Amino acid sequence: MLKPVVQEETTGCGIASVANILGKTYSEMKIKANAMGIHASDKSLWSDTQYVRCMLSNAGIKISENEIPFESWEVLPDLALLSIKHHQEEGKNFWHWVVFKRVDDQPFVLDSASDLPSNIRQDFDVMQPKWFIKVNP
């Protein structure tokens, strides 16, 4: 059974998503991220991909070099970091990080937001991703 990581800070979705991929707790991942100079309080964590890329790379995880435009849930790889809830603030793009995972042909999203009734989501029509980063476990 999956036990999704829930973010412990309002802006901690990037740290929580990486923790979900690596099988770490939020606290464990936050310590590693902070040691790398990555902090949830930095708004760049959800407006720039370099931070999640750095955390995954540091853990030895291979990922796609570029963001790949989202086309459909069916064509996503079995593991991907997705950007949802796109919006702009002062002309800069922001988003919320979530993890797409397919296990035994069953797709779901691990969403770390603390205000959800369930952090394992299958309401695919609501999420509307813009792009994703392929994760090679």
PDB file of C-alpha atoms in Angstrom:
ATOM      1  CA  MET A   1       0.000   0.000   0.000  1.00  0.00           C
ATOM      2  CA  LEU A   2       1.232   3.479  -0.828  1.00  0.00           C
ATOM      3  CA  LYS A   3       1.809   5.999   1.897  1.00  0.00           C
ATOM      4  CA  PRO A   4       2.053   9.380   0.176  1.00  0.00           C
ATOM      5  CA  VAL A   5       4.229  12.111   1.639  1.00  0.00           C
ATOM      6  CA  VAL A   6       2.300  15.222   2.641  1.00  0.00           C
ATOM      7  CA  GLN A   7       4.088  18.558   2.528  1.00  0.00           C
ATOM      8  CA  GLU A   8       4.678  20.116   5.933  1.00  0.00           C
ATOM      9  CA  GLU A   9       5.072  23.631   4.559  1.00  0.00           C
ATOM     10  CA  THR A  10       2.733  25.574   2.274  1.00  0.00           C
ATOM     11  CA  THR A  11       5.411  25.792  -0.422  1.00  0.00           C
ATOM     12  CA  GLY A  12       6.955  22.343   0.131  1.00  0.00           C
ATOM     13  CA  CYS A  13       5.399  20.489  -2.817  1.00  0.00           C
ATOM     14  CA  GLY A  14       8.733  20.107  -4.653  1.00  0.00           C
ATOM     15  CA  ILE A  15      10.451  18.622  -1.606  1.00  0.00           C
ATOM     16  CA  ALA A  16       7.452  16.363  -0.898  1.00  0.00           C
ATOM     17  CA  SER A  17       7.251  15.188  -4.525  1.00  0.00           C
ATOM     18  CA  VAL A  18      10.916  14.213  -4.534  1.00  0.00           C
ATOM     19  CA  ALA A  19      10.367  12.441  -1.186  1.00  0.00           C
ATOM     20  CA  ASN A  20       7.457  10.537  -2.783  1.00  0.00           C
ATOM     21  CA  ILE A  21       9.713   9.407  -5.637  1.00  0.00           C
ATOM     22  CA  LEU A  22      12.622   8.439  -3.366  1.00  0.00           C
ATOM     23  CA  GLY A  23      10.561   6.778  -0.628  1.00  0.00           C
ATOM     24  CA  LYS A  24      11.721   9.278   2.017  1.00  0.00           C
ATOM     25  CA  THR A  25       9.764  11.165   4.646  1.00  0.00           C
ATOM     26  CA  TYR A  26       9.224  14.886   4.272  1.00  0.00           C
ATOM     27  CA  SER A  27      11.595  15.561   7.178  1.00  0.00           C
ATOM     28  CA  GLU A  28      14.355  13.394   5.677  1.00  0.00           C
ATOM     29  CA  MET A  29      14.040  15.079   2.283  1.00  0.00           C
ATOM     30  CA  LYS A  30      13.865  18.550   3.800  1.00  0.00           C
ATOM     31  CA  ILE A  31      17.172  17.967   5.636  1.00  0.00           C
ATOM     32  CA  LYS A  32      18.825  16.818   2.377  1.00  0.00           C
ATOM     33  CA  ALA A  33      17.311  19.718   0.408  1.00  0.00           C
ATOM     34  CA  ASN A  34      18.369  22.300   3.004  1.00  0.00           C
ATOM     35  CA  ALA A  35      21.925  20.906   2.961  1.00  0.00           C
ATOM     36  CA  MET A  36      21.892  21.553  -0.812  1.00  0.00           C
ATOM     37  CA  GLY A  37      20.718  25.137  -0.275  1.00  0.00           C
ATOM     38  CA  ILE A  38      17.129  24.316  -1.273  1.00  0.00           C
ATOM     39  CA  HIS A  39      14.442  25.670   1.040  1.00  0.00           C
ATOM     40  CA  ALA A  40      10.644  25.484   0.803  1.00  0.00           C
ATOM     41  CA  SER A  41      10.456  29.193   1.618  1.00  0.00           C
ATOM     42  CA  ASP A  42      12.129  29.953  -1.745  1.00  0.00           C
ATOM     43  CA  LYS A  43       9.312  30.561  -4.252  1.00  0.00           C
ATOM     44  CA  SER A  44      11.678  29.462  -7.026  1.00  0.00           C
ATOM     45  CA  LEU A  45      11.083  25.890  -5.871  1.00  0.00           C
ATOM     46  CA  TRP A  46       7.751  25.987  -7.709  1.00  0.00           C
ATOM     47  CA  SER A  47       8.685  28.260 -10.577  1.00  0.00           C
ATOM     48  CA  ASP A  48      11.959  26.642 -11.688  1.00  0.00           C
ATOM     49  CA  THR A  49      12.693  22.967 -12.366  1.00  0.00           C
ATOM     50  CA  GLN A  50      16.380  23.088 -11.403  1.00  0.00           C
ATOM     51  CA  TYR A  51      15.693  22.437  -7.700  1.00  0.00           C
ATOM     52  CA  VAL A  52      13.752  19.196  -8.083  1.00  0.00           C
ATOM     53  CA  ARG A  53      16.169  18.143 -10.817  1.00  0.00           C
ATOM     54  CA  CYS A  54      19.087  18.753  -8.463  1.00  0.00           C
ATOM     55  CA  MET A  55      17.508  16.755  -5.612  1.00  0.00           C
ATOM     56  CA  LEU A  56      16.717  13.802  -7.889  1.00  0.00           C
ATOM     57  CA  SER A  57      20.107  13.889  -9.592  1.00  0.00           C
ATOM     58  CA  ASN A  58      21.851  14.009  -6.218  1.00  0.00           C
ATOM     59  CA  ALA A  59      19.983  10.796  -5.317  1.00  0.00           C
ATOM     60  CA  GLY A  60      21.215   9.112  -8.514  1.00  0.00           C
ATOM     61  CA  ILE A  61      17.851   9.271 -10.292  1.00  0.00           C
ATOM     62  CA  LYS A  62      17.902   9.789 -14.055  1.00  0.00           C
ATOM     63  CA  ILE A  63      15.302  12.162 -15.479  1.00  0.00           C
ATOM     64  CA  SER A  64      14.424  13.637 -18.859  1.00  0.00           C
ATOM     65  CA  GLU A  65      16.603  16.583 -19.843  1.00  0.00           C
ATOM     66  CA  ASN A  66      13.639  18.747 -20.783  1.00  0.00           C
ATOM     67  CA  GLU A  67      10.073  19.245 -19.707  1.00  0.00           C
ATOM     68  CA  ILE A  68       7.777  17.246 -21.972  1.00  0.00           C
ATOM     69  CA  PRO A  69       4.406  18.754 -22.940  1.00  0.00           C
ATOM     70  CA  PHE A  70       1.471  16.862 -21.455  1.00  0.00           C
ATOM     71  CA  GLU A  71      -0.704  15.183 -24.090  1.00  0.00           C
ATOM     72  CA  SER A  72      -2.748  12.586 -22.214  1.00  0.00           C
ATOM     73  CA  TRP A  73      -2.668  10.451 -19.074  1.00  0.00           C
ATOM     74  CA  GLU A  74      -2.411   7.291 -21.188  1.00  0.00           C
ATOM     75  CA  VAL A  75       0.938   8.217 -22.758  1.00  0.00           C
ATOM     76  CA  LEU A  76       2.690   9.271 -19.541  1.00  0.00           C
ATOM     77  CA  PRO A  77       5.615   7.093 -18.460  1.00  0.00           C
ATOM     78  CA  ASP A  78       5.108   4.878 -15.399  1.00  0.00           C
ATOM     79  CA  LEU A  79       6.785   7.509 -13.208  1.00  0.00           C
ATOM     80  CA  ALA A  80       6.784  11.256 -13.808  1.00  0.00           C
ATOM     81  CA  LEU A  81       6.975  14.547 -11.982  1.00  0.00           C
ATOM     82  CA  LEU A  82       3.982  16.626 -13.126  1.00  0.00           C
ATOM     83  CA  SER A  83       3.293  20.333 -13.011  1.00  0.00           C
ATOM     84  CA  ILE A  84      -0.333  21.239 -12.260  1.00  0.00           C
ATOM     85  CA  LYS A  85      -2.206  24.355 -11.085  1.00  0.00           C
ATOM     86  CA  HIS A  86      -0.330  26.664 -13.444  1.00  0.00           C
ATOM     87  CA  HIS A  87      -0.705  30.370 -12.780  1.00  0.00           C
ATOM     88  CA  GLN A  88       1.255  33.585 -13.149  1.00  0.00           C
ATOM     89  CA  GLU A  89       2.368  36.095 -10.557  1.00  0.00           C
ATOM     90  CA  GLU A  90       3.939  39.306 -11.799  1.00  0.00           C
ATOM     91  CA  GLY A  91       4.524  37.711 -15.203  1.00  0.00           C
ATOM     92  CA  LYS A  92       6.304  34.641 -13.781  1.00  0.00           C
ATOM     93  CA  ASN A  93       4.973  31.069 -14.145  1.00  0.00           C
ATOM     94  CA  PHE A  94       4.256  29.024 -11.028  1.00  0.00           C
ATOM     95  CA  TRP A  95       2.844  25.534 -10.516  1.00  0.00           C
ATOM     96  CA  HIS A  96       2.254  22.752  -8.004  1.00  0.00           C
ATOM     97  CA  TRP A  97       4.415  19.614  -8.164  1.00  0.00           C
ATOM     98  CA  VAL A  98       2.778  16.157  -8.040  1.00  0.00           C
ATOM     99  CA  VAL A  99       3.981  12.630  -8.866  1.00  0.00           C
ATOM    100  CA  PHE A 100       2.281  10.438 -11.480  1.00  0.00           C
ATOM    101  CA  LYS A 101       2.759   6.728 -10.941  1.00  0.00           C
ATOM    102  CA  ARG A 102       1.454   3.627 -12.679  1.00  0.00           C
ATOM    103  CA  VAL A 103       1.520   0.366 -10.719  1.00  0.00           C
ATOM    104  CA  ASP A 104       0.130  -2.843 -12.256  1.00  0.00           C
ATOM    105  CA  ASP A 105      -1.378  -0.710 -15.054  1.00  0.00           C
ATOM    106  CA  GLN A 106      -3.256   1.353 -12.434  1.00  0.00           C
ATOM    107  CA  PRO A 107      -2.546   5.109 -12.776  1.00  0.00           C
ATOM    108  CA  PHE A 108      -2.679   7.534  -9.866  1.00  0.00           C
ATOM    109  CA  VAL A 109      -1.213  10.826  -8.697  1.00  0.00           C
ATOM    110  CA  LEU A 110       0.523  11.405  -5.372  1.00  0.00           C
ATOM    111  CA  ASP A 111      -0.411  14.969  -4.458  1.00  0.00           C
ATOM    112  CA  SER A 112       1.328  16.279  -1.335  1.00  0.00           C
ATOM    113  CA  ALA A 113      -1.126  19.141  -0.651  1.00  0.00           C
ATOM    114  CA  SER A 114      -2.157  18.999   3.010  1.00  0.00           C
ATOM    115  CA  ASP A 115      -5.746  20.154   2.396  1.00  0.00           C
ATOM    116  CA  LEU A 116      -6.866  17.187   0.280  1.00  0.00           C
ATOM    117  CA  PRO A 117      -9.262  14.499   1.539  1.00  0.00           C
ATOM    118  CA  SER A 118      -6.894  11.922  -0.016  1.00  0.00           C
ATOM    119  CA  ASN A 119      -3.337  12.418  -1.281  1.00  0.00           C
ATOM    120  CA  ILE A 120      -3.752   9.539  -3.733  1.00  0.00           C
ATOM    121  CA  ARG A 121      -5.716  11.015  -6.602  1.00  0.00           C
ATOM    122  CA  GLN A 122      -7.458   9.611  -9.651  1.00  0.00           C
ATOM    123  CA  ASP A 123      -9.583  12.644 -10.534  1.00  0.00           C
ATOM    124  CA  PHE A 124      -7.552  13.095 -13.707  1.00  0.00           C
ATOM    125  CA  ASP A 125     -10.053  15.402 -15.418  1.00  0.00           C
ATOM    126  CA  VAL A 126      -9.538  18.028 -12.669  1.00  0.00           C
ATOM    127  CA  MET A 127      -5.717  18.249 -12.533  1.00  0.00           C
ATOM    128  CA  GLN A 128      -4.867  19.567 -16.021  1.00  0.00           C
ATOM    129  CA  PRO A 129      -1.062  19.140 -16.179  1.00  0.00           C
ATOM    130  CA  LYS A 130       0.915  21.385 -18.505  1.00  0.00           C
ATOM    131  CA  TRP A 131       4.114  19.315 -18.781  1.00  0.00           C
ATOM    132  CA  PHE A 132       6.080  16.593 -17.030  1.00  0.00           C
ATOM    133  CA  ILE A 133       9.584  15.370 -16.295  1.00  0.00           C
ATOM    134  CA  LYS A 134      10.096  11.658 -16.992  1.00  0.00           C
ATOM    135  CA  VAL A 135      11.653   9.826 -14.050  1.00  0.00           C
ATOM    136  CA  ASN A 136      13.656   6.649 -14.651  1.00  0.00           C
ATOM    137  CA  PRO A 137      13.662   4.669 -11.391  1.00  0.00           C
TER     138      PRO A 137
END
